mmCIF file of C-alpha atoms in Angstrom:
data_model
loop_
_atom_site.group_PDB
_atom_site.id
_atom_site.type_symbol
_atom_site.label_atom_id
_atom_site.label_comp_id
_atom_site.label_asym_id
_atom_site.label_seq_id
_atom_site.Cartn_x
_atom_site.Cartn_y
_atom_site.Cartn_z
ATOM 1 C CA UNK X 1 2.514 -33.588 3.138
ATOM 2 C CA UNK X 2 0.696 -33.467 6.492
ATOM 3 C CA UNK X 3 -2.639 -33.491 4.638
ATOM 4 C CA UNK X 4 -1.651 -30.578 2.368
ATOM 5 C CA UNK X 5 -1.410 -30.613 -1.401
ATOM 6 C CA UNK X 6 2.171 -29.849 -2.414
ATOM 7 C CA UNK X 7 3.419 -28.625 -5.790
ATOM 8 C CA UNK X 8 7.100 -29.544 -5.532
ATOM 9 C CA UNK X 9 9.616 -27.363 -7.351
ATOM 10 C CA UNK X 10 11.119 -29.406 -10.162
ATOM 11 C CA UNK X 11 14.622 -28.208 -9.213
ATOM 12 C CA UNK X 12 14.225 -28.793 -5.472
ATOM 13 C CA UNK X 13 17.575 -29.564 -3.786
ATOM 14 C CA UNK X 14 19.251 -30.240 -7.145
ATOM 15 C CA UNK X 15 21.571 -27.237 -6.853
ATOM 16 C CA UNK X 16 23.539 -25.807 -3.978
ATOM 17 C CA UNK X 17 25.593 -22.836 -2.866
ATOM 18 C CA UNK X 18 29.130 -24.164 -2.600
ATOM 19 C CA UNK X 19 31.133 -21.098 -1.656
ATOM 20 C CA UNK X 20 30.749 -17.555 -0.313
ATOM 21 C CA UNK X 21 33.217 -14.698 -0.251
ATOM 22 C CA UNK X 22 33.148 -11.082 0.911
ATOM 23 C CA UNK X 23 35.346 -8.041 1.256
ATOM 24 C CA UNK X 24 35.573 -5.999 4.402
ATOM 25 C CA UNK X 25 32.635 -3.638 4.875
ATOM 26 C CA UNK X 26 33.299 0.094 4.797
ATOM 27 C CA UNK X 27 31.412 3.180 5.880
ATOM 28 C CA UNK X 28 29.982 4.873 2.783
ATOM 29 C CA UNK X 29 32.733 6.380 0.656
ATOM 30 C CA UNK X 30 35.614 4.990 2.715
ATOM 31 C CA UNK X 31 36.405 2.142 0.314
ATOM 32 C CA UNK X 32 38.108 4.694 -1.973
ATOM 33 C CA UNK X 33 40.665 4.448 -3.635
ATOM 34 C CA UNK X 34 39.585 0.865 -4.241
ATOM 35 C CA UNK X 35 37.540 0.390 -7.409
ATOM 36 C CA UNK X 36 34.282 -1.475 -7.788
ATOM 37 C CA UNK X 37 36.027 -4.151 -9.902
ATOM 38 C CA UNK X 38 38.687 -4.551 -7.233
ATOM 39 C CA UNK X 39 36.042 -5.362 -4.624
ATOM 40 C CA UNK X 40 34.038 -7.559 -7.021
ATOM 41 C CA UNK X 41 37.185 -9.506 -7.890
ATOM 42 C CA UNK X 42 38.151 -10.013 -4.244
ATOM 43 C CA UNK X 43 34.699 -11.317 -3.318
ATOM 44 C CA UNK X 44 34.621 -13.737 -6.267
ATOM 45 C CA UNK X 45 38.130 -15.061 -5.588
ATOM 46 C CA UNK X 46 37.258 -15.598 -1.919
ATOM 47 C CA UNK X 47 34.054 -17.440 -2.905
ATOM 48 C CA UNK X 48 36.060 -19.708 -5.207
ATOM 49 C CA UNK X 49 38.601 -20.378 -2.458
ATOM 50 C CA UNK X 50 35.782 -21.113 -0.007
ATOM 51 C CA UNK X 51 34.319 -23.636 -2.457
ATOM 52 C CA UNK X 52 37.674 -25.127 -3.366
ATOM 53 C CA UNK X 53 37.510 -24.365 -7.097
ATOM 54 C CA UNK X 54 39.690 -22.304 -9.402
ATOM 55 C CA UNK X 55 38.302 -19.031 -10.688
ATOM 56 C CA UNK X 56 38.727 -20.274 -14.269
ATOM 57 C CA UNK X 57 36.130 -22.968 -13.552
ATOM 58 C CA UNK X 58 33.429 -20.281 -13.363
ATOM 59 C CA UNK X 59 31.373 -20.495 -16.560
ATOM 60 C CA UNK X 60 28.235 -18.582 -15.643
ATOM 61 C CA UNK X 61 27.085 -15.296 -14.106
ATOM 62 C CA UNK X 62 23.661 -14.789 -12.467
ATOM 63 C CA UNK X 63 23.262 -11.180 -11.368
ATOM 64 C CA UNK X 64 20.389 -9.176 -9.953
ATOM 65 C CA UNK X 65 19.537 -5.471 -10.022
ATOM 66 C CA UNK X 66 20.207 -5.585 -13.759
ATOM 67 C CA UNK X 67 23.908 -6.213 -12.926
ATOM 68 C CA UNK X 68 24.039 -2.726 -11.405
ATOM 69 C CA UNK X 69 26.241 -2.327 -8.373
ATOM 70 C CA UNK X 70 24.178 0.298 -6.588
ATOM 71 C CA UNK X 71 23.013 3.177 -8.778
ATOM 72 C CA UNK X 72 26.370 4.422 -10.010
ATOM 73 C CA UNK X 73 28.281 1.348 -11.205
ATOM 74 C CA UNK X 74 27.558 -1.709 -13.313
ATOM 75 C CA UNK X 75 29.529 -4.905 -13.845
ATOM 76 C CA UNK X 76 30.089 -6.317 -17.294
ATOM 77 C CA UNK X 77 30.633 -10.030 -17.852
ATOM 78 C CA UNK X 78 33.203 -9.506 -20.615
ATOM 79 C CA UNK X 79 35.257 -7.212 -18.384
ATOM 80 C CA UNK X 80 35.086 -9.642 -15.465
ATOM 81 C CA UNK X 81 36.207 -12.479 -17.728
ATOM 82 C CA UNK X 82 39.241 -10.451 -18.786
ATOM 83 C CA UNK X 83 40.022 -9.419 -15.222
ATOM 84 C CA UNK X 84 39.696 -12.929 -13.787
ATOM 85 C CA UNK X 85 41.091 -14.916 -16.717
ATOM 86 C CA UNK X 86 37.869 -16.846 -17.378
ATOM 87 C CA UNK X 87 38.125 -18.306 -20.877
ATOM 88 C CA UNK X 88 34.494 -19.031 -21.741
ATOM 89 C CA UNK X 89 31.014 -18.727 -20.242
ATOM 90 C CA UNK X 90 27.812 -20.502 -21.201
ATOM 91 C CA UNK X 91 25.394 -18.335 -19.236
ATOM 92 C CA UNK X 92 25.100 -14.715 -18.204
ATOM 93 C CA UNK X 93 21.839 -13.056 -17.172
ATOM 94 C CA UNK X 94 20.424 -10.656 -14.608
ATOM 95 C CA UNK X 95 17.124 -10.208 -12.838
ATOM 96 C CA UNK X 96 15.831 -6.668 -13.102
ATOM 97 C CA UNK X 97 14.687 -4.567 -10.120
ATOM 98 C CA UNK X 98 17.125 -3.444 -7.442
ATOM 99 C CA UNK X 99 17.500 -5.420 -4.226
ATOM 100 C CA UNK X 100 14.169 -7.046 -5.065
ATOM 101 C CA UNK X 101 16.046 -9.714 -7.006
ATOM 102 C CA UNK X 102 18.595 -10.471 -4.273
ATOM 103 C CA UNK X 103 17.066 -13.804 -3.261
ATOM 104 C CA UNK X 104 15.816 -14.705 -6.732
ATOM 105 C CA UNK X 105 19.333 -14.760 -8.180
ATOM 106 C CA UNK X 106 19.821 -18.267 -6.778
ATOM 107 C CA UNK X 107 16.848 -19.407 -8.855
ATOM 108 C CA UNK X 108 18.410 -17.807 -11.926
ATOM 109 C CA UNK X 109 21.665 -19.679 -11.279
ATOM 110 C CA UNK X 110 19.740 -22.903 -10.726
ATOM 111 C CA UNK X 111 18.039 -22.515 -14.105
ATOM 112 C CA UNK X 112 21.421 -22.186 -15.810
ATOM 113 C CA UNK X 113 22.824 -25.270 -14.121
ATOM 114 C CA UNK X 114 19.749 -27.445 -14.608
ATOM 115 C CA UNK X 115 19.651 -26.467 -18.285
ATOM 116 C CA UNK X 116 23.336 -27.513 -18.478
ATOM 117 C CA UNK X 117 24.359 -24.065 -19.700
ATOM 118 C CA UNK X 118 26.952 -23.763 -16.944
ATOM 119 C CA UNK X 119 28.586 -25.768 -14.147
ATOM 120 C CA UNK X 120 29.729 -23.073 -11.739
ATOM 121 C CA UNK X 121 27.696 -19.859 -11.622
ATOM 122 C CA UNK X 122 28.743 -16.811 -9.626
ATOM 123 C CA UNK X 123 26.431 -14.158 -8.230
ATOM 124 C CA UNK X 124 28.050 -10.960 -6.997
ATOM 125 C CA UNK X 125 26.868 -7.659 -5.573
ATOM 126 C CA UNK X 126 29.036 -4.692 -4.712
ATOM 127 C CA UNK X 127 28.399 -1.154 -3.567
ATOM 128 C CA UNK X 128 30.573 1.934 -3.548
ATOM 129 C CA UNK X 129 28.846 5.211 -2.745
ATOM 130 C CA UNK X 130 31.538 7.820 -3.306
ATOM 131 C CA UNK X 131 29.657 9.374 -6.242
ATOM 132 C CA UNK X 132 25.981 9.012 -5.299
ATOM 133 C CA UNK X 133 24.328 8.188 -1.992
ATOM 134 C CA UNK X 134 21.495 5.719 -2.343
ATOM 135 C CA UNK X 135 19.606 7.717 0.264
ATOM 136 C CA UNK X 136 18.953 10.578 -2.151
ATOM 137 C CA UNK X 137 19.012 8.732 -5.468
ATOM 138 C CA UNK X 138 15.545 9.813 -6.653
ATOM 139 C CA UNK X 139 16.308 13.465 -6.025
ATOM 140 C CA UNK X 140 19.476 13.129 -8.111
ATOM 141 C CA UNK X 141 17.767 11.338 -10.999
ATOM 142 C CA UNK X 142 16.936 13.051 -14.264
ATOM 143 C CA UNK X 143 13.298 14.170 -14.612
ATOM 144 C CA UNK X 144 10.913 11.606 -16.045
ATOM 145 C CA UNK X 145 7.193 10.947 -15.985
ATOM 146 C CA UNK X 146 7.596 9.103 -12.683
ATOM 147 C CA UNK X 147 10.263 11.325 -11.100
ATOM 148 C CA UNK X 148 8.373 14.499 -11.929
ATOM 149 C CA UNK X 149 5.699 13.297 -9.518
ATOM 150 C CA UNK X 150 8.121 12.303 -6.782
ATOM 151 C CA UNK X 151 10.695 15.076 -6.815
ATOM 152 C CA UNK X 152 8.402 18.103 -6.202
ATOM 153 C CA UNK X 153 6.886 16.183 -3.268
ATOM 154 C CA UNK X 154 10.230 16.016 -1.497
ATOM 155 C CA UNK X 155 10.355 12.237 -1.905
ATOM 156 C CA UNK X 156 14.027 12.190 -2.841
ATOM 157 C CA UNK X 157 15.037 8.739 -1.627
ATOM 158 C CA UNK X 158 13.713 5.259 -0.853
ATOM 159 C CA UNK X 159 13.295 6.118 2.832
ATOM 160 C CA UNK X 160 10.977 9.025 2.137
ATOM 161 C CA UNK X 161 8.834 6.802 -0.061
ATOM 162 C CA UNK X 162 8.822 3.892 2.386
ATOM 163 C CA UNK X 163 7.689 6.236 5.147
ATOM 164 C CA UNK X 164 4.387 6.739 3.333
ATOM 165 C CA UNK X 165 3.804 2.976 3.198
ATOM 166 C CA UNK X 166 4.745 2.669 6.869
ATOM 167 C CA UNK X 167 2.299 5.400 7.843
ATOM 168 C CA UNK X 168 -0.459 3.679 5.855
ATOM 169 C CA UNK X 169 0.188 0.419 7.727
ATOM 170 C CA UNK X 170 -0.064 2.294 11.013
ATOM 171 C CA UNK X 171 -3.321 3.914 9.923
ATOM 172 C CA UNK X 172 -4.926 0.674 8.722
ATOM 173 C CA UNK X 173 -3.821 -1.683 11.488
ATOM 174 C CA UNK X 174 -2.793 0.390 14.490
ATOM 175 C CA UNK X 175 0.881 -0.521 14.109
ATOM 176 C CA UNK X 176 3.098 1.400 16.531
ATOM 177 C CA UNK X 177 6.585 2.800 16.209
ATOM 178 C CA UNK X 178 7.483 0.448 19.049
ATOM 179 C CA UNK X 179 7.296 -2.381 16.506
ATOM 180 C CA UNK X 180 9.809 -0.655 14.247
ATOM 181 C CA UNK X 181 11.980 -0.034 17.300
ATOM 182 C CA UNK X 182 11.932 -3.728 18.181
ATOM 183 C CA UNK X 183 13.196 -4.641 14.700
ATOM 184 C CA UNK X 184 16.066 -2.180 15.070
ATOM 185 C CA UNK X 185 16.943 -3.102 18.666
ATOM 186 C CA UNK X 186 16.790 -6.881 18.175
ATOM 187 C CA UNK X 187 19.038 -6.704 15.117
ATOM 188 C CA UNK X 188 21.494 -4.437 16.928
ATOM 189 C CA UNK X 189 21.799 -7.098 19.627
ATOM 190 C CA UNK X 190 22.643 -9.630 16.923
ATOM 191 C CA UNK X 191 25.376 -7.399 15.494
ATOM 192 C CA UNK X 192 27.148 -6.696 18.784
ATOM 193 C CA UNK X 193 29.431 -9.757 18.654
ATOM 194 C CA UNK X 194 30.135 -9.640 14.915
ATOM 195 C CA UNK X 195 33.616 -8.252 14.155
ATOM 196 C CA UNK X 196 32.629 -6.896 10.715
ATOM 197 C CA UNK X 197 29.428 -5.150 11.839
ATOM 198 C CA UNK X 198 29.246 -1.373 11.409
ATOM 199 C CA UNK X 199 27.041 -0.771 14.475
ATOM 200 C CA UNK X 200 27.796 -2.798 17.591
ATOM 201 C CA UNK X 201 26.673 -0.566 20.470
ATOM 202 C CA UNK X 202 23.630 -1.799 22.387
ATOM 203 C CA UNK X 203 20.560 0.308 21.740
ATOM 204 C CA UNK X 204 17.754 1.185 24.158
ATOM 205 C CA UNK X 205 14.157 2.110 23.406
ATOM 206 C CA UNK X 206 14.760 5.629 24.708
ATOM 207 C CA UNK X 207 17.729 6.024 22.368
ATOM 208 C CA UNK X 208 15.608 4.840 19.464
ATOM 209 C CA UNK X 209 12.915 7.439 20.151
ATOM 210 C CA UNK X 210 15.573 10.127 20.531
ATOM 211 C CA UNK X 211 16.916 9.398 17.045
ATOM 212 C CA UNK X 212 16.294 12.241 14.568
ATOM 213 C CA UNK X 213 13.173 11.889 12.425
ATOM 214 C CA UNK X 214 14.147 11.638 8.769
ATOM 215 C CA UNK X 215 10.803 10.797 7.146
ATOM 216 C CA UNK X 216 7.929 10.553 9.614
ATOM 217 C CA UNK X 217 7.303 7.934 11.012
ATOM 218 C CA UNK X 218 10.805 6.633 10.199
ATOM 219 C CA UNK X 219 13.754 7.954 12.185
ATOM 220 C CA UNK X 220 17.419 7.623 11.330
ATOM 221 C CA UNK X 221 17.698 4.250 13.061
ATOM 222 C CA UNK X 222 14.887 2.854 10.880
ATOM 223 C CA UNK X 223 17.077 3.458 7.806
ATOM 224 C CA UNK X 224 19.625 0.880 6.709
ATOM 225 C CA UNK X 225 23.325 1.635 6.793
ATOM 226 C CA UNK X 226 25.149 3.309 3.923
ATOM 227 C CA UNK X 227 28.129 1.051 3.349
ATOM 228 C CA UNK X 228 30.571 -0.116 0.692
ATOM 229 C CA UNK X 229 31.793 -3.646 -0.003
ATOM 230 C CA UNK X 230 31.134 -6.776 -2.047
ATOM 231 C CA UNK X 231 29.710 -10.272 -1.507
ATOM 232 C CA UNK X 232 29.744 -13.210 -3.955
ATOM 233 C CA UNK X 233 28.591 -16.800 -3.934
ATOM 234 C CA UNK X 234 29.075 -19.860 -6.164
ATOM 235 C CA UNK X 235 26.155 -22.067 -7.209
ATOM 236 C CA UNK X 236 26.603 -25.504 -8.746
ATOM 237 C CA UNK X 237 24.808 -28.848 -8.877
ATOM 238 C CA UNK X 238 24.358 -30.595 -5.540
ATOM 239 C CA UNK X 239 26.253 -33.604 -6.915
ATOM 240 C CA UNK X 240 29.306 -31.464 -7.716
ATOM 241 C CA UNK X 241 29.009 -29.478 -4.498
ATOM 242 C CA UNK X 242 29.260 -32.605 -2.367
ATOM 243 C CA UNK X 243 32.731 -33.233 -3.809
ATOM 244 C CA UNK X 244 33.979 -29.753 -2.949
ATOM 245 C CA UNK X 245 35.576 -28.154 0.095
ATOM 246 C CA UNK X 246 32.543 -27.013 2.072
ATOM 247 C CA UNK X 247 29.315 -28.579 3.188
ATOM 248 C CA UNK X 248 26.800 -27.580 0.472
ATOM 249 C CA UNK X 249 23.736 -25.491 1.187
ATOM 250 C CA UNK X 250 20.849 -26.771 -0.914
ATOM 251 C CA UNK X 251 18.530 -24.507 -2.882
ATOM 252 C CA UNK X 252 15.164 -25.891 -1.800
ATOM 253 C CA UNK X 253 12.885 -23.371 -3.544
ATOM 254 C CA UNK X 254 13.116 -19.986 -5.227
ATOM 255 C CA UNK X 255 10.589 -17.570 -6.698
ATOM 256 C CA UNK X 256 10.472 -14.063 -8.094
ATOM 257 C CA UNK X 257 7.784 -11.870 -9.589
ATOM 258 C CA UNK X 258 4.801 -10.173 -8.001
ATOM 259 C CA UNK X 259 1.420 -8.561 -8.523
ATOM 260 C CA UNK X 260 0.737 -5.604 -10.833
ATOM 261 C CA UNK X 261 -0.869 -3.847 -7.858
ATOM 262 C CA UNK X 262 2.568 -3.644 -6.251
ATOM 263 C CA UNK X 263 4.032 -2.378 -9.539
ATOM 264 C CA UNK X 264 6.828 0.133 -9.077
ATOM 265 C CA UNK X 265 6.634 -0.362 -5.342
ATOM 266 C CA UNK X 266 7.516 2.612 -3.188
ATOM 267 C CA UNK X 267 8.066 4.717 -6.325
ATOM 268 C CA UNK X 268 4.386 4.431 -7.186
ATOM 269 C CA UNK X 269 1.561 5.862 -5.114
ATOM 270 C CA UNK X 270 -1.262 4.288 -7.132
ATOM 271 C CA UNK X 271 -1.504 1.043 -5.176
ATOM 272 C CA UNK X 272 -4.865 0.074 -3.691
ATOM 273 C CA UNK X 273 -5.248 -1.278 -0.177
ATOM 274 C CA UNK X 274 -4.152 -3.717 1.113
ATOM 275 C CA UNK X 275 -1.163 -3.657 -1.264
ATOM 276 C CA UNK X 276 -0.217 -0.129 -0.229
ATOM 277 C CA UNK X 277 0.383 -1.142 3.380
ATOM 278 C CA UNK X 278 2.388 -4.231 2.438
ATOM 279 C CA UNK X 279 5.770 -5.385 1.200
ATOM 280 C CA UNK X 280 4.427 -6.742 -2.098
ATOM 281 C CA UNK X 281 5.743 -10.196 -1.198
ATOM 282 C CA UNK X 282 2.552 -12.179 -0.623
ATOM 283 C CA UNK X 283 2.511 -13.797 -4.105
ATOM 284 C CA UNK X 284 6.128 -14.842 -3.611
ATOM 285 C CA UNK X 285 5.478 -16.222 -0.144
ATOM 286 C CA UNK X 286 2.453 -18.176 -1.328
ATOM 287 C CA UNK X 287 4.450 -19.657 -4.204
ATOM 288 C CA UNK X 288 7.428 -20.568 -2.008
ATOM 289 C CA UNK X 289 5.245 -22.513 0.407
ATOM 290 C CA UNK X 290 3.662 -24.348 -2.537
ATOM 291 C CA UNK X 291 6.970 -25.129 -4.232
ATOM 292 C CA UNK X 292 8.751 -26.186 -1.061
ATOM 293 C CA UNK X 293 5.948 -28.084 0.653
ATOM 294 C CA UNK X 294 6.823 -26.131 3.789
ATOM 295 C CA UNK X 295 4.995 -23.590 5.910
ATOM 296 C CA UNK X 296 6.280 -20.682 8.008
ATOM 297 C CA UNK X 297 6.586 -22.819 11.130
ATOM 298 C CA UNK X 298 9.181 -24.992 9.330
ATOM 299 C CA UNK X 299 11.609 -22.077 8.910
ATOM 300 C CA UNK X 300 14.410 -22.018 11.477
ATOM 301 C CA UNK X 301 15.955 -18.658 10.636
ATOM 302 C CA UNK X 302 14.738 -15.812 8.427
ATOM 303 C CA UNK X 303 16.958 -13.335 6.629
ATOM 304 C CA UNK X 304 14.432 -10.613 5.852
ATOM 305 C CA UNK X 305 15.416 -7.696 3.610
ATOM 306 C CA UNK X 306 15.623 -4.767 5.999
ATOM 307 C CA UNK X 307 16.453 -1.605 4.096
ATOM 308 C CA UNK X 308 13.808 -0.008 6.369
ATOM 309 C CA UNK X 309 12.547 -1.484 9.618
ATOM 310 C CA UNK X 310 8.841 -1.131 8.757
ATOM 311 C CA UNK X 311 9.249 -3.394 5.738
ATOM 312 C CA UNK X 312 10.409 -6.247 7.967
ATOM 313 C CA UNK X 313 7.065 -6.060 9.761
ATOM 314 C CA UNK X 314 5.162 -6.138 6.472
ATOM 315 C CA UNK X 315 7.193 -9.009 5.025
ATOM 316 C CA UNK X 316 6.528 -11.148 8.090
ATOM 317 C CA UNK X 317 2.829 -10.712 7.348
ATOM 318 C CA UNK X 318 3.188 -11.407 3.628
ATOM 319 C CA UNK X 319 5.128 -14.623 4.280
ATOM 320 C CA UNK X 320 2.530 -15.796 6.777
ATOM 321 C CA UNK X 321 4.482 -15.700 10.016
ATOM 322 C CA UNK X 322 1.506 -13.766 11.372
ATOM 323 C CA UNK X 323 -1.832 -12.584 10.004
ATOM 324 C CA UNK X 324 -2.221 -9.455 7.910
ATOM 325 C CA UNK X 325 -2.313 -6.403 10.172
ATOM 326 C CA UNK X 326 -0.873 -8.290 13.138
ATOM 327 C CA UNK X 327 2.782 -7.759 12.273
ATOM 328 C CA UNK X 328 3.249 -4.959 14.771
ATOM 329 C CA UNK X 329 2.025 -6.959 17.749
ATOM 330 C CA UNK X 330 3.911 -10.039 16.541
ATOM 331 C CA UNK X 331 7.183 -8.151 16.423
ATOM 332 C CA UNK X 332 6.580 -6.373 19.729
ATOM 333 C CA UNK X 333 6.096 -9.766 21.390
ATOM 334 C CA UNK X 334 9.801 -10.497 20.886
ATOM 335 C CA UNK X 335 9.164 -13.126 18.217
ATOM 336 C CA UNK X 336 12.188 -11.996 16.150
ATOM 337 C CA UNK X 337 14.749 -12.340 18.918
ATOM 338 C CA UNK X 338 17.700 -14.665 18.406
ATOM 339 C CA UNK X 339 17.337 -15.758 22.022
ATOM 340 C CA UNK X 340 13.790 -16.599 23.029
ATOM 341 C CA UNK X 341 12.012 -15.690 19.797
ATOM 342 C CA UNK X 342 9.857 -17.992 17.695
ATOM 343 C CA UNK X 343 11.573 -17.040 14.399
ATOM 344 C CA UNK X 344 15.070 -15.558 14.693
ATOM 345 C CA UNK X 345 15.371 -12.755 12.134
ATOM 346 C CA UNK X 346 18.584 -11.307 10.700
ATOM 347 C CA UNK X 347 20.916 -13.041 13.110
ATOM 348 C CA UNK X 348 23.861 -11.168 11.560
ATOM 349 C CA UNK X 349 22.415 -7.744 12.393
ATOM 350 C CA UNK X 350 21.054 -7.227 8.913
ATOM 351 C CA UNK X 351 21.305 -4.112 6.814
ATOM 352 C CA UNK X 352 20.314 -1.988 9.803
ATOM 353 C CA UNK X 353 23.379 -2.852 11.911
ATOM 354 C CA UNK X 354 25.888 -5.075 10.063
ATOM 355 C CA UNK X 355 26.173 -3.711 6.502
ATOM 356 C CA UNK X 356 24.057 -2.862 3.474
ATOM 357 C CA UNK X 357 25.258 -4.555 0.278
ATOM 358 C CA UNK X 358 21.821 -4.620 -1.399
ATOM 359 C CA UNK X 359 20.744 -7.897 0.196
ATOM 360 C CA UNK X 360 23.845 -10.001 -0.445
ATOM 361 C CA UNK X 361 24.818 -10.194 3.234
ATOM 362 C CA UNK X 362 21.579 -12.085 3.900
ATOM 363 C CA UNK X 363 22.564 -14.948 1.600
ATOM 364 C CA UNK X 364 26.000 -15.056 3.217
ATOM 365 C CA UNK X 365 24.413 -15.373 6.666
ATOM 366 C CA UNK X 366 21.961 -18.054 5.489
ATOM 367 C CA UNK X 367 24.843 -20.148 4.162
ATOM 368 C CA UNK X 368 26.763 -19.814 7.428
ATOM 369 C CA UNK X 369 23.679 -20.733 9.459
ATOM 370 C CA UNK X 370 23.050 -23.888 7.431
ATOM 371 C CA UNK X 371 26.689 -24.884 7.558
ATOM 372 C CA UNK X 372 26.473 -24.528 11.335
ATOM 373 C CA UNK X 373 29.256 -21.939 11.575
ATOM 374 C CA UNK X 374 27.332 -18.678 12.106
ATOM 375 C CA UNK X 375 28.357 -16.301 14.886
ATOM 376 C CA UNK X 376 24.814 -16.336 16.289
ATOM 377 C CA UNK X 377 24.106 -19.925 15.360
ATOM 378 C CA UNK X 378 20.502 -21.146 15.471
ATOM 379 C CA UNK X 379 20.651 -24.646 16.900
ATOM 380 C CA UNK X 380 20.010 -27.416 14.361
ATOM 381 C CA UNK X 381 18.944 -24.935 11.664
ATOM 382 C CA UNK X 382 17.675 -26.840 8.630
ATOM 383 C CA UNK X 383 15.690 -24.271 6.625
ATOM 384 C CA UNK X 384 16.490 -20.600 6.063
ATOM 385 C CA UNK X 385 14.248 -18.088 4.308
ATOM 386 C CA UNK X 386 15.981 -15.288 2.399
ATOM 387 C CA UNK X 387 14.013 -12.394 0.903
ATOM 388 C CA UNK X 388 14.860 -9.648 -1.577
ATOM 389 C CA UNK X 389 13.356 -6.173 -1.821
ATOM 390 C CA UNK X 390 10.707 -4.869 -1.208
ATOM 391 C CA UNK X 391 11.361 -2.907 -4.372
ATOM 392 C CA UNK X 392 10.044 -2.536 -7.879
ATOM 393 C CA UNK X 393 9.030 -5.856 -9.406
ATOM 394 C CA UNK X 394 10.296 -8.468 -9.438
ATOM 395 C CA UNK X 395 10.617 -9.086 -5.731
ATOM 396 C CA UNK X 396 11.912 -12.474 -4.668
ATOM 397 C CA UNK X 397 12.444 -15.075 -2.000
ATOM 398 C CA UNK X 398 14.219 -18.386 -1.608
ATOM 399 C CA UNK X 399 14.438 -21.203 0.884
ATOM 400 C CA UNK X 400 17.842 -22.759 1.514
ATOM 401 C CA UNK X 401 18.295 -26.120 3.219
ATOM 402 C CA UNK X 402 21.004 -27.828 5.244
ATOM 403 C CA UNK X 403 22.439 -30.855 3.472
ATOM 404 C CA UNK X 404 21.805 -34.124 5.252
#
């Protein structure tokens, strides 16, 4: 294609997301007295209704994060079958890692469908933080070989660990906090007209710099929201999806994995440069462009995992939207803006301003964009990039496509 050698994914466009459902989003802890299964069930039922299928037609489950819902709850396929009245399943599996598998779950569902193990596969993620805040999860963990290094250092949560990677990127490439601010401010603008968004007040640069420092160089506004809720989506074959209620969103390419140098990600300080000042996504980006036959300039909207603003900058480099070390200047140029930018990023406000459900909101937004019904609709959007992580391996990415 265009003089480039292309290794086309064998499953390209053969499966599609047919339905998406979500609960309301809640400030951390305020979903109580709802239970995690209550929210999971609501999201799945809404996804089935969106697709126009009955819940008993679900015959597969493709989870990520090891089927953990945050760090305090876990869903069990047998229990969900009992709760929802599903008689039989032919597939149930989960990618490991945390949010690193968020985008790769569509590839897992595709594998099940293409292998004819299942016809309708559901992926669901839910979060309820009334028992344990994700922001301090490492400090609350039992001692281990890894945690005994982290805990005495005061690195009690993902944000503390990510701050070290962010500082390394600044040291190596001259990245400025203004770049992180631009990620936060641009996504806040995108959230302002979204009814379900948690943060909808316009944010200025002065307000960003006045935000309390939580883990230098990351301030409170660089940290994602702490929210509760659930999101689910239904994957099936493209042929079946075209006979259903909604316009299908095709799964054009998906990849998960990563390099040993990235390893345990921000929970491991043994990475060499340039991996240390990165998101660990370069192998995934390289593979996605090979499998899809596309290049970054073909992407119309990017849903980039934004648990911390600095990692958006690093992912843009790893996926080739700019050169390594140039992410700061690229972001500061306004390239991410929904209006006037070259690659609109997190048009729903992302995990920094809309809600944090461990990456699932990004897939929901990608589906809405490619159906043409998004609140901040990118005109004529055909290809959407969705990323998961950065986290412990595997990290993941996928490219979704508008059906013709």
